[in-house]
PDB file of C-alpha atoms and ligand atoms in Angstrom:
ATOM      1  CA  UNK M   1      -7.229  18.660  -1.132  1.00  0.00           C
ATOM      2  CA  UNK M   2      -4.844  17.030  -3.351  1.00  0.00           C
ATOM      3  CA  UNK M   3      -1.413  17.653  -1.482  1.00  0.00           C
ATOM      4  CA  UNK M   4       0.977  17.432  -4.628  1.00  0.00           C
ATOM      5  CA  UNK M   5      -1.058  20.450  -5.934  1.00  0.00           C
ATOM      6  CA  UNK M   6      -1.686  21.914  -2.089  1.00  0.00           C
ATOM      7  CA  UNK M   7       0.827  24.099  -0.805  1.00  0.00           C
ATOM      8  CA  UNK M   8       2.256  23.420   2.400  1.00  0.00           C
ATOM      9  CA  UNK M   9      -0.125  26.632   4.057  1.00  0.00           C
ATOM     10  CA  UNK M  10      -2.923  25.166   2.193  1.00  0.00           C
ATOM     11  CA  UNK M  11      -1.929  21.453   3.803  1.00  0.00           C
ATOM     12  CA  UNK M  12      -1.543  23.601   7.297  1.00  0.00           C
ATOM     13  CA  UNK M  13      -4.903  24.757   7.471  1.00  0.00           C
ATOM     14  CA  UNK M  14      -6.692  21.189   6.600  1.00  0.00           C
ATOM     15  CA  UNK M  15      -8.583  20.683   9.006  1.00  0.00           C
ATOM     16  CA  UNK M  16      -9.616  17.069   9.371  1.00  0.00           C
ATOM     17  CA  UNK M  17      -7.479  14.012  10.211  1.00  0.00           C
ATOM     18  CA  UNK M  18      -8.542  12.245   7.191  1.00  0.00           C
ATOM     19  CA  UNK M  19      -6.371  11.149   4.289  1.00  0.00           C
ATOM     20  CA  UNK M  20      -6.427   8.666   1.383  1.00  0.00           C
ATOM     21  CA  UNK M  21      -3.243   6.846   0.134  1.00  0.00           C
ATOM     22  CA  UNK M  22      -3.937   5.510  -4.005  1.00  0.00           C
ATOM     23  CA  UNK M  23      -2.077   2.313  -3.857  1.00  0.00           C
ATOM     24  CA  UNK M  24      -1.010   1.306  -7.445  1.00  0.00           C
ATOM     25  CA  UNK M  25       1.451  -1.071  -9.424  1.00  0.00           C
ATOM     26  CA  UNK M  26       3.392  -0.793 -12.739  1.00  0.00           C
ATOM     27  CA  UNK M  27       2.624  -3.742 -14.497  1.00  0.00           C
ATOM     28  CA  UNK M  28       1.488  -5.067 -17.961  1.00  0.00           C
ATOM     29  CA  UNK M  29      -2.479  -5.117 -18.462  1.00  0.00           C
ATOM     30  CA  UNK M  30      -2.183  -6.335 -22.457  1.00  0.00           C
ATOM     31  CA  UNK M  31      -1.451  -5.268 -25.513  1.00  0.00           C
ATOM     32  CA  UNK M  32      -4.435  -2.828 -24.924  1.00  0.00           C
ATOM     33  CA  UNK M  33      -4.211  -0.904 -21.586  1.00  0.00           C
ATOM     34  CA  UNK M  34      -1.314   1.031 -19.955  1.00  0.00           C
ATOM     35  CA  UNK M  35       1.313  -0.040 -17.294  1.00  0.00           C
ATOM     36  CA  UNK M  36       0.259   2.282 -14.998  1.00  0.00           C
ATOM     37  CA  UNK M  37      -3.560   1.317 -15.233  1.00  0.00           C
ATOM     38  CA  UNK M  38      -3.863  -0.060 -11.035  1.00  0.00           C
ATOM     39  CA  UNK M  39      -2.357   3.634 -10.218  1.00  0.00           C
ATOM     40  CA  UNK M  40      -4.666   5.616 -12.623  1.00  0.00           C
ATOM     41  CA  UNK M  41      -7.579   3.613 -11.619  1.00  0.00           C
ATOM     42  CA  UNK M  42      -6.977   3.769  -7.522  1.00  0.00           C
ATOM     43  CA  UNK M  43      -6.281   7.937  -7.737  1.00  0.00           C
ATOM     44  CA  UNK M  44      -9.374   8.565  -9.867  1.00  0.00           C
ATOM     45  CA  UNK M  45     -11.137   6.641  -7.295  1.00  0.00           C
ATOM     46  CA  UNK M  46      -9.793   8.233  -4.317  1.00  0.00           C
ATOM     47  CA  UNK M  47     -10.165  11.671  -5.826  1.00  0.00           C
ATOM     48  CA  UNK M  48     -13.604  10.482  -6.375  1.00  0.00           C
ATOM     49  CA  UNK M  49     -14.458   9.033  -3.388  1.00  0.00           C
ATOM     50  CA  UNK M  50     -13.005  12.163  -1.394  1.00  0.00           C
ATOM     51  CA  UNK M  51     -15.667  14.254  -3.511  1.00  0.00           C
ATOM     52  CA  UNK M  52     -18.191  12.197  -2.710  1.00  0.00           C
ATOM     53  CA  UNK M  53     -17.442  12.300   1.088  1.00  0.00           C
ATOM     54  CA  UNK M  54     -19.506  14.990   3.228  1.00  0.00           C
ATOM     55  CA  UNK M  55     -16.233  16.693   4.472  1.00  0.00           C
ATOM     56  CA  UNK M  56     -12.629  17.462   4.349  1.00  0.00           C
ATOM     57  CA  UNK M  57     -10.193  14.682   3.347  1.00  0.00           C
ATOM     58  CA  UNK M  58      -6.495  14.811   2.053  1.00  0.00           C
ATOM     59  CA  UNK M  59      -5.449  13.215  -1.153  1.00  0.00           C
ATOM     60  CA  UNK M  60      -1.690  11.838  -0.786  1.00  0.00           C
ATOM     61  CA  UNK M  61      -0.366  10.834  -4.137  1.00  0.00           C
ATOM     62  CA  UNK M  62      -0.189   7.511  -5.877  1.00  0.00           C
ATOM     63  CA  UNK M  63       1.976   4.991  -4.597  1.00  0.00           C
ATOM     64  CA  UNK M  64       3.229   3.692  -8.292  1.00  0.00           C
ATOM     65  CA  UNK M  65       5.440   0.342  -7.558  1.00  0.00           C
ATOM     66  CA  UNK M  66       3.539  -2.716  -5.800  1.00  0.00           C
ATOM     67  CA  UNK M  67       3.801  -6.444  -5.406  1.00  0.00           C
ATOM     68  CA  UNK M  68       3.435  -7.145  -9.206  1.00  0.00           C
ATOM     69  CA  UNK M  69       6.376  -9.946  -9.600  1.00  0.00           C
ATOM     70  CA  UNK M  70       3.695 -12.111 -11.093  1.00  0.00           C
ATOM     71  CA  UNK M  71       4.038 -10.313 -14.024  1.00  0.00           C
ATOM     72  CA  UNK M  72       7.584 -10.498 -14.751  1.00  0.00           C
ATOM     73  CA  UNK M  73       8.045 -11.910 -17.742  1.00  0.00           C
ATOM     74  CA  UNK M  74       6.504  -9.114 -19.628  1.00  0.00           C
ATOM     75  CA  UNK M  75       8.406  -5.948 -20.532  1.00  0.00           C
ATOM     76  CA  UNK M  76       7.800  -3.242 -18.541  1.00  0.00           C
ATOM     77  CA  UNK M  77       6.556  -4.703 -15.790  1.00  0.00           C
ATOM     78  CA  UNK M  78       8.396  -3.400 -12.033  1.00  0.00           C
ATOM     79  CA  UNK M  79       7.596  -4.505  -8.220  1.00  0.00           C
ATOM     80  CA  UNK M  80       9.435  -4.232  -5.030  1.00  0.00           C
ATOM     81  CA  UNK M  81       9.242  -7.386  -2.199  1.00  0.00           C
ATOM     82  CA  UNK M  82       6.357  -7.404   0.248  1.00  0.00           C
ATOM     83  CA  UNK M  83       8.404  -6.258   2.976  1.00  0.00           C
ATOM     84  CA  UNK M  84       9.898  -3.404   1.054  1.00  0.00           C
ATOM     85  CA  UNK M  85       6.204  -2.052  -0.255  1.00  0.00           C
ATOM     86  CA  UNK M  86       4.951  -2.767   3.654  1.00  0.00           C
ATOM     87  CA  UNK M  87       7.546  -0.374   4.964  1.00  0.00           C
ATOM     88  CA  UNK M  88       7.369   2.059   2.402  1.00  0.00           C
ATOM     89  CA  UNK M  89       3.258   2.635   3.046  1.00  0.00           C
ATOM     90  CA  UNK M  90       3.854   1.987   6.663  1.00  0.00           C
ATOM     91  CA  UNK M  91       6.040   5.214   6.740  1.00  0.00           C
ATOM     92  CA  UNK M  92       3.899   6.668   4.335  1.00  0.00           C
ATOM     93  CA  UNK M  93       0.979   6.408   6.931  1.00  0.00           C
ATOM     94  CA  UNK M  94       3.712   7.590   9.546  1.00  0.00           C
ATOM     95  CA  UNK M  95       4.553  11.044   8.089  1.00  0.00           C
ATOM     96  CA  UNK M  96       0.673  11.655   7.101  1.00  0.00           C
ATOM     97  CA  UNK M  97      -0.272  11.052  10.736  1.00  0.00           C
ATOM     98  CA  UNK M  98       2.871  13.096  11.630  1.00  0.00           C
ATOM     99  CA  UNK M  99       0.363  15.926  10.641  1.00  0.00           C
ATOM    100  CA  UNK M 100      -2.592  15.374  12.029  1.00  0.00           C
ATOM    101  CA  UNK M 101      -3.869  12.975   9.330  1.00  0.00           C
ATOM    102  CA  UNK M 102      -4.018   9.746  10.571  1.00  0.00           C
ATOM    103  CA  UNK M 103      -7.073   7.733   9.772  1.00  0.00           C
ATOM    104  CA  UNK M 104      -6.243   6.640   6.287  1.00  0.00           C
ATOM    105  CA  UNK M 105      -7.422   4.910   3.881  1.00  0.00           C
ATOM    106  CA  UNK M 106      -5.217   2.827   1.300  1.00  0.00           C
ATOM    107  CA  UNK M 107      -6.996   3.040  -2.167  1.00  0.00           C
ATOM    108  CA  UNK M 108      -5.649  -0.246  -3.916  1.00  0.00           C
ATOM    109  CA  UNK M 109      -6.246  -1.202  -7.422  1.00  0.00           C
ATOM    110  CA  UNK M 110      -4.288  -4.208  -7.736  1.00  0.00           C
ATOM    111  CA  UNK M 111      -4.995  -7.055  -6.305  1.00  0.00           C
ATOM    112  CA  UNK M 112      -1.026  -8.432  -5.944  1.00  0.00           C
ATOM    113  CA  UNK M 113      -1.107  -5.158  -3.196  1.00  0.00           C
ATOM    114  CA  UNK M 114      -4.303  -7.081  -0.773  1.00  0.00           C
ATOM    115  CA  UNK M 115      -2.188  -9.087   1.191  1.00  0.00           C
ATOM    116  CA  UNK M 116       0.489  -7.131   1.987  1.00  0.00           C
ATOM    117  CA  UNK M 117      -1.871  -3.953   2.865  1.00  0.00           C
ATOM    118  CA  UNK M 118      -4.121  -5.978   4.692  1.00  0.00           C
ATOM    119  CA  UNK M 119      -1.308  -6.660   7.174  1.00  0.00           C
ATOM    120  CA  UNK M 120       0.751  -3.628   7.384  1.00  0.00           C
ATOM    121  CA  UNK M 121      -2.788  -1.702   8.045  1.00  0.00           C
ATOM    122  CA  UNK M 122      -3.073  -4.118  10.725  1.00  0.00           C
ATOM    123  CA  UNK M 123       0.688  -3.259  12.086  1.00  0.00           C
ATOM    124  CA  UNK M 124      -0.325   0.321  12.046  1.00  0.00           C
ATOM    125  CA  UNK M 125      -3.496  -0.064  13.923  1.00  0.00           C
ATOM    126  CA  UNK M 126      -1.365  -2.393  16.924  1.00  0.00           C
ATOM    127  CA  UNK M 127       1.932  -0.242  16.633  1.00  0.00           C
ATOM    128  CA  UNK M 128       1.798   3.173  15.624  1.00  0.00           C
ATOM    129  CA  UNK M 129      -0.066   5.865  15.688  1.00  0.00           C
ATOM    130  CA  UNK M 130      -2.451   6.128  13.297  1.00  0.00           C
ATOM    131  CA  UNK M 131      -4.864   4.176  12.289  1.00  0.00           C
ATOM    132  CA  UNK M 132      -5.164   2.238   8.265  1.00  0.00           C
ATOM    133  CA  UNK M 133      -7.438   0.297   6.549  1.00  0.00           C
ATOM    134  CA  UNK M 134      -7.097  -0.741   3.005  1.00  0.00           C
ATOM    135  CA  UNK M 135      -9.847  -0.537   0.393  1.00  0.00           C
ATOM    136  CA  UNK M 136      -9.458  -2.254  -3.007  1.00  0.00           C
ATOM    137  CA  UNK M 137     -11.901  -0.580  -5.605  1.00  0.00           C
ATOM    138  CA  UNK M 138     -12.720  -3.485  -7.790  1.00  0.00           C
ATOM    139  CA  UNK M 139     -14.506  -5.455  -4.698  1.00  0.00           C
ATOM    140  CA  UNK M 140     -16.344  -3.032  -3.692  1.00  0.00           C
ATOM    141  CA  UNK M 141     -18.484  -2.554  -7.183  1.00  0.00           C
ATOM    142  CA  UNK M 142     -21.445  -5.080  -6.536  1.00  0.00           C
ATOM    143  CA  UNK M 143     -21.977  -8.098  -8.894  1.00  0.00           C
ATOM    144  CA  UNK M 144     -19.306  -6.332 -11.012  1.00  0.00           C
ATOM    145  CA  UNK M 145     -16.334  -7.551  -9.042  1.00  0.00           C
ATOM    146  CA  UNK M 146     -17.363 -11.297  -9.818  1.00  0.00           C
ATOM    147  CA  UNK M 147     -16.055 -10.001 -13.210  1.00  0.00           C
ATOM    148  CA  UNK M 148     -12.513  -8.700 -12.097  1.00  0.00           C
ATOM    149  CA  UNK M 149      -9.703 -10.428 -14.669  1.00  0.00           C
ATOM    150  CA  UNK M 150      -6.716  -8.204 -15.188  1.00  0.00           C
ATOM    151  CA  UNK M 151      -6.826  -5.524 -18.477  1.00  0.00           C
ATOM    152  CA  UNK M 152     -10.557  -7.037 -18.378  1.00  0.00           C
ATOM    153  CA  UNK M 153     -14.099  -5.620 -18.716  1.00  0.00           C
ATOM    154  CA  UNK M 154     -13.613  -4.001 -15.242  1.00  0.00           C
ATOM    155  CA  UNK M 155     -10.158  -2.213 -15.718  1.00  0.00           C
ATOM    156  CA  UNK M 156     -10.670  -1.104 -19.345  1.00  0.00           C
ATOM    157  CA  UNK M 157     -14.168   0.394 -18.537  1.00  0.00           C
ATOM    158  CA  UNK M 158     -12.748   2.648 -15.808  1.00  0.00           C
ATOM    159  CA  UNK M 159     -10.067   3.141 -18.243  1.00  0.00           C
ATOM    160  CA  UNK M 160     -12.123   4.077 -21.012  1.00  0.00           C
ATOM    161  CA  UNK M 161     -14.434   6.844 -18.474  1.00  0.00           C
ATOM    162  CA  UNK M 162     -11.314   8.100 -16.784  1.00  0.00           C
ATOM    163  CA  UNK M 163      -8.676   8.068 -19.434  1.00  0.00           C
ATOM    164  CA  UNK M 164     -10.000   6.641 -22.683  1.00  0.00           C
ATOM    165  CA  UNK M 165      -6.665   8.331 -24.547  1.00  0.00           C
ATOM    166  CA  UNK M 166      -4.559   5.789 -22.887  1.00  0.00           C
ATOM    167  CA  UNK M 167      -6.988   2.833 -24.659  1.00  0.00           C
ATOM    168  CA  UNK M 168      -5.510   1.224 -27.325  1.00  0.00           C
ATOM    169  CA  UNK M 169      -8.867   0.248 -29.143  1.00  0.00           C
ATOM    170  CA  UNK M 170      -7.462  -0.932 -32.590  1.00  0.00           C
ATOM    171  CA  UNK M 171      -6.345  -3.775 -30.117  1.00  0.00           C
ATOM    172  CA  UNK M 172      -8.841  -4.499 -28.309  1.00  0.00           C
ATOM    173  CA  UNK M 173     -10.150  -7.641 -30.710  1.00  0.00           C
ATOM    174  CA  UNK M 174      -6.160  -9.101 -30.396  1.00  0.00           C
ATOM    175  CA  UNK M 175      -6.440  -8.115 -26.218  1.00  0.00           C
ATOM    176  CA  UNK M 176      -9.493 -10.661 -25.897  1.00  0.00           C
ATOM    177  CA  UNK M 177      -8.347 -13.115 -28.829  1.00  0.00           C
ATOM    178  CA  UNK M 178      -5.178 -13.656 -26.609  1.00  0.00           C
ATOM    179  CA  UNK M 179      -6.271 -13.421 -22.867  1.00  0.00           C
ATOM    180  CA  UNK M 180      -7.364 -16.148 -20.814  1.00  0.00           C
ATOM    181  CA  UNK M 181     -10.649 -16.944 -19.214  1.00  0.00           C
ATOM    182  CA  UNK M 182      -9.572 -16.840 -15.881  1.00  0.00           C
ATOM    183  CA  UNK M 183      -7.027 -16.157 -13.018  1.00  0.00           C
ATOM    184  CA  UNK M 184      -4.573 -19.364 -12.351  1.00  0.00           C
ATOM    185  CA  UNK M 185      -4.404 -22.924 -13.034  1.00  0.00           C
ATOM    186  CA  UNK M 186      -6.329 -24.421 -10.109  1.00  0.00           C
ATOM    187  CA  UNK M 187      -6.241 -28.024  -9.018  1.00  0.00           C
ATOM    188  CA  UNK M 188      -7.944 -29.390  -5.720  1.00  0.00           C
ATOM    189  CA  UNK M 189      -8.314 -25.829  -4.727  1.00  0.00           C
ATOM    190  CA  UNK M 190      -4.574 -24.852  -5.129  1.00  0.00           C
ATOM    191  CA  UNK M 191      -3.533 -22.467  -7.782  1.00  0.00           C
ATOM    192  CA  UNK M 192      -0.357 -24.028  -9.438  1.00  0.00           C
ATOM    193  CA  UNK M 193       0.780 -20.804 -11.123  1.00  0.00           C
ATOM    194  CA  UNK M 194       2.890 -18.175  -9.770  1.00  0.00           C
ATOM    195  CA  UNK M 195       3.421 -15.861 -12.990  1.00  0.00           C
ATOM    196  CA  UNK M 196       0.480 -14.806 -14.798  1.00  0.00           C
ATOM    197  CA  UNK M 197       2.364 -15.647 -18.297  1.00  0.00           C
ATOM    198  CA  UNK M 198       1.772 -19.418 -17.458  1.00  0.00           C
ATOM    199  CA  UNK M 199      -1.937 -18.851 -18.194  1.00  0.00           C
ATOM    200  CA  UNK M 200      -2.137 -16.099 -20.183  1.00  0.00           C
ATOM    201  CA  UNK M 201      -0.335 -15.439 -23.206  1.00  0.00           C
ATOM    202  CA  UNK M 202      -0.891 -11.668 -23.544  1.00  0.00           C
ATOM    203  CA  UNK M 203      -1.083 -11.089 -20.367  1.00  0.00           C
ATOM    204  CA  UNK M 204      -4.770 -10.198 -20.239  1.00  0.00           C
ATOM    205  CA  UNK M 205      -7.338 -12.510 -18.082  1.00  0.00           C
ATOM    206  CA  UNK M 206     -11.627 -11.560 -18.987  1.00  0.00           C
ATOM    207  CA  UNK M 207     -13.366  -9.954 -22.161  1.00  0.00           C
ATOM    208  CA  UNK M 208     -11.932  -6.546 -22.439  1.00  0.00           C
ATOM    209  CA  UNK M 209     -14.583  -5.869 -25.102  1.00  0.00           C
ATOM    210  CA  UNK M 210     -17.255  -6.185 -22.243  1.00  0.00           C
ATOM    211  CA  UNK M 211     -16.171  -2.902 -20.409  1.00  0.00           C
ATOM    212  CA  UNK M 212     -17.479   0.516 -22.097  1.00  0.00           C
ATOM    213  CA  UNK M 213     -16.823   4.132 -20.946  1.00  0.00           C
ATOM    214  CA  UNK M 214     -20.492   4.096 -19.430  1.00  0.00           C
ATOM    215  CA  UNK M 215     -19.974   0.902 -17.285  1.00  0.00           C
ATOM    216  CA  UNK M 216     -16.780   2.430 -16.175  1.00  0.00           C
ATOM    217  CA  UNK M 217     -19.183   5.863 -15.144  1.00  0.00           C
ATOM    218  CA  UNK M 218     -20.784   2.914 -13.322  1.00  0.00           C
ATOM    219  CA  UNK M 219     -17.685   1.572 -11.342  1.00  0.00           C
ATOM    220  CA  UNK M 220     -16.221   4.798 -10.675  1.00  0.00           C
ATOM    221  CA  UNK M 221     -19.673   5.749  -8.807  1.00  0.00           C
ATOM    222  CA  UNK M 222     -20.119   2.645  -7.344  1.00  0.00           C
ATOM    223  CA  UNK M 223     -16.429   2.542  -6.150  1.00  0.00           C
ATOM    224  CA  UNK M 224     -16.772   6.322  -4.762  1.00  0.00           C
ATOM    225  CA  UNK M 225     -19.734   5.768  -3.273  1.00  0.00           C
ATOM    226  CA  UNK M 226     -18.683   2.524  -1.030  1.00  0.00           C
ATOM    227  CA  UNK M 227     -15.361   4.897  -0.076  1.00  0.00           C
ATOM    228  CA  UNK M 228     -17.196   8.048   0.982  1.00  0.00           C
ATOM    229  CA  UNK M 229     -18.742   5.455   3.273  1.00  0.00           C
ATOM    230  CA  UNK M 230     -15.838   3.652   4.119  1.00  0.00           C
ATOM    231  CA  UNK M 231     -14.173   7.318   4.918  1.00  0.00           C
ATOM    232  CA  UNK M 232     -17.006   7.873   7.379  1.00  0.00           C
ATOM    233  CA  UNK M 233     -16.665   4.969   9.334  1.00  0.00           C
ATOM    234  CA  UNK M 234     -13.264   5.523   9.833  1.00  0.00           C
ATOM    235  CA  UNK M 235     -13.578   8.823  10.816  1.00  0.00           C
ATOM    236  CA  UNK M 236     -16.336   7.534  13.685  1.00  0.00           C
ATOM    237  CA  UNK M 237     -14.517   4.766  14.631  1.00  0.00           C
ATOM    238  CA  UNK M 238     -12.983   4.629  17.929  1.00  0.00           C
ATOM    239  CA  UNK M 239      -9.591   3.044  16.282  1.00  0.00           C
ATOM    240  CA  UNK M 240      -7.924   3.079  20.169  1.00  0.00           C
ATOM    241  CA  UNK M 241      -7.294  -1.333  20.775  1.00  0.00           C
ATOM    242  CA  UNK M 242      -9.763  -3.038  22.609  1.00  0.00           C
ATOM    243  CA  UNK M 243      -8.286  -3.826  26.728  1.00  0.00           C
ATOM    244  CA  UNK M 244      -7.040  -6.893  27.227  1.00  0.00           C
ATOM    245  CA  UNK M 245     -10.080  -9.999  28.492  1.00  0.00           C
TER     246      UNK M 245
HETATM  247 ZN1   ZN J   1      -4.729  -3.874 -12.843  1.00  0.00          ZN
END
């Protein structure tokens, strides 16, 4: 049940306490692919994965605005701090629990969201009560995910099964002519960039040429597949905290 299209009588008689939270970002991905690619990518997952799973589980809408200052310096690009995005899913989680939903699962699809999930999951799970765990869809796609840049193979296939009218492929050639190779500019282990634009001059990072519609069919089952687990195991798991040693 998608609950921007639900009713609120529809949302009354759900019954399971299951819900999934797409987590995106608005945020250049190239000359090629859309701003609001990490949100269209994380809802077609969760919609996906919440097909996939053997019962009932509520679809919240996308969270659009992330952690995404790393991509400042190109137009169109918008974030929020840390602690503004933690609160805002944190009270997200709050009011989906204040229904009865409250095992959820936070659908990410960018990866400037991982940190910041990671620990307000692990404030809900201490603190309130409901319990959160985060799930980023372009780990969880086998050998794939070793390919993960940003507008890359991975993000432009998923693009190109999901929404292939928001492709830009008479740039395509210019995305992968002007992208970098990969992520940072690493020295003794430590990354020395903080914006993306001081490696990559459009703003891409990996061959967006490598990603067609059928290897996105391929992520988006993948992807729904490890979630309909993932959605299981939450709904098993005895989320109370262990007693103290
Ligand atoms: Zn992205």
């Amino acid at each position: 049940m998608h609950l921007s299209d639900a009713t609120w009588t529809d949302a009354d008689a759900a019954a399971t306490d299951l819900a999934v939270v797409p987590v995106g970002s608005t945020e250049q991905h190239g000359p090629h692919a859309p701003l609001g690619t990490d949100a269209y990518t994380a809802e077609a997952v969760a919609e996906a994965g919440a097909t996939a799973y053997d019962g009932e589980v509520v679809v919240a809408p996308a969270i659009p605005i992330g952690v995404a200052a790393e991509h400042r310096q190109f137009t169109g690009t918008l974030w929020v701090s840390e602690d503004t995005f933690r609160n805002y899913v944190r009270e997200t989680v709050a009011s989906l629990a204040h229904h009865g939903w409250d095992r959820v699962v936070l659908v990410n699809g960018h990866g400037g969201n991982v940190s910041a999930l990671r620990e307000v999951a692990g404030a809900i799970a201490r603190e309130d009560d409901a319990y959160a765990v985060p799930f980023t869809w372009f780990e969880a796609v086998g050998d794939h995910s070793d390919e993960m840049g940003h507008g890359g193979p991975l993000e432009t296939a998923l693009l190109r099964a999901i929404a292939p009218e928001l492709v830009r492929e008479d740039r395509i050639e210019a995305a992968r002519e002007g992208g970098a190779d990969g992520w940072g500019e690493w020295v003794s282990y430590a990354n020395l960039a903080f914006d993306s634009a001081e490696f990559t001059d459009n703003g891409v990072v990996g061959d967006p040429t490598a990603g067609d519609a059928d290897r996105g069919d391929e992520l988006l089952e993948l992807a729904s597949a490890a979630l309909a687990a993932l959605l299981e195991a939450v709904e098993s798991r005895d989320a109370s905290r262990p007693p103290h040693k």
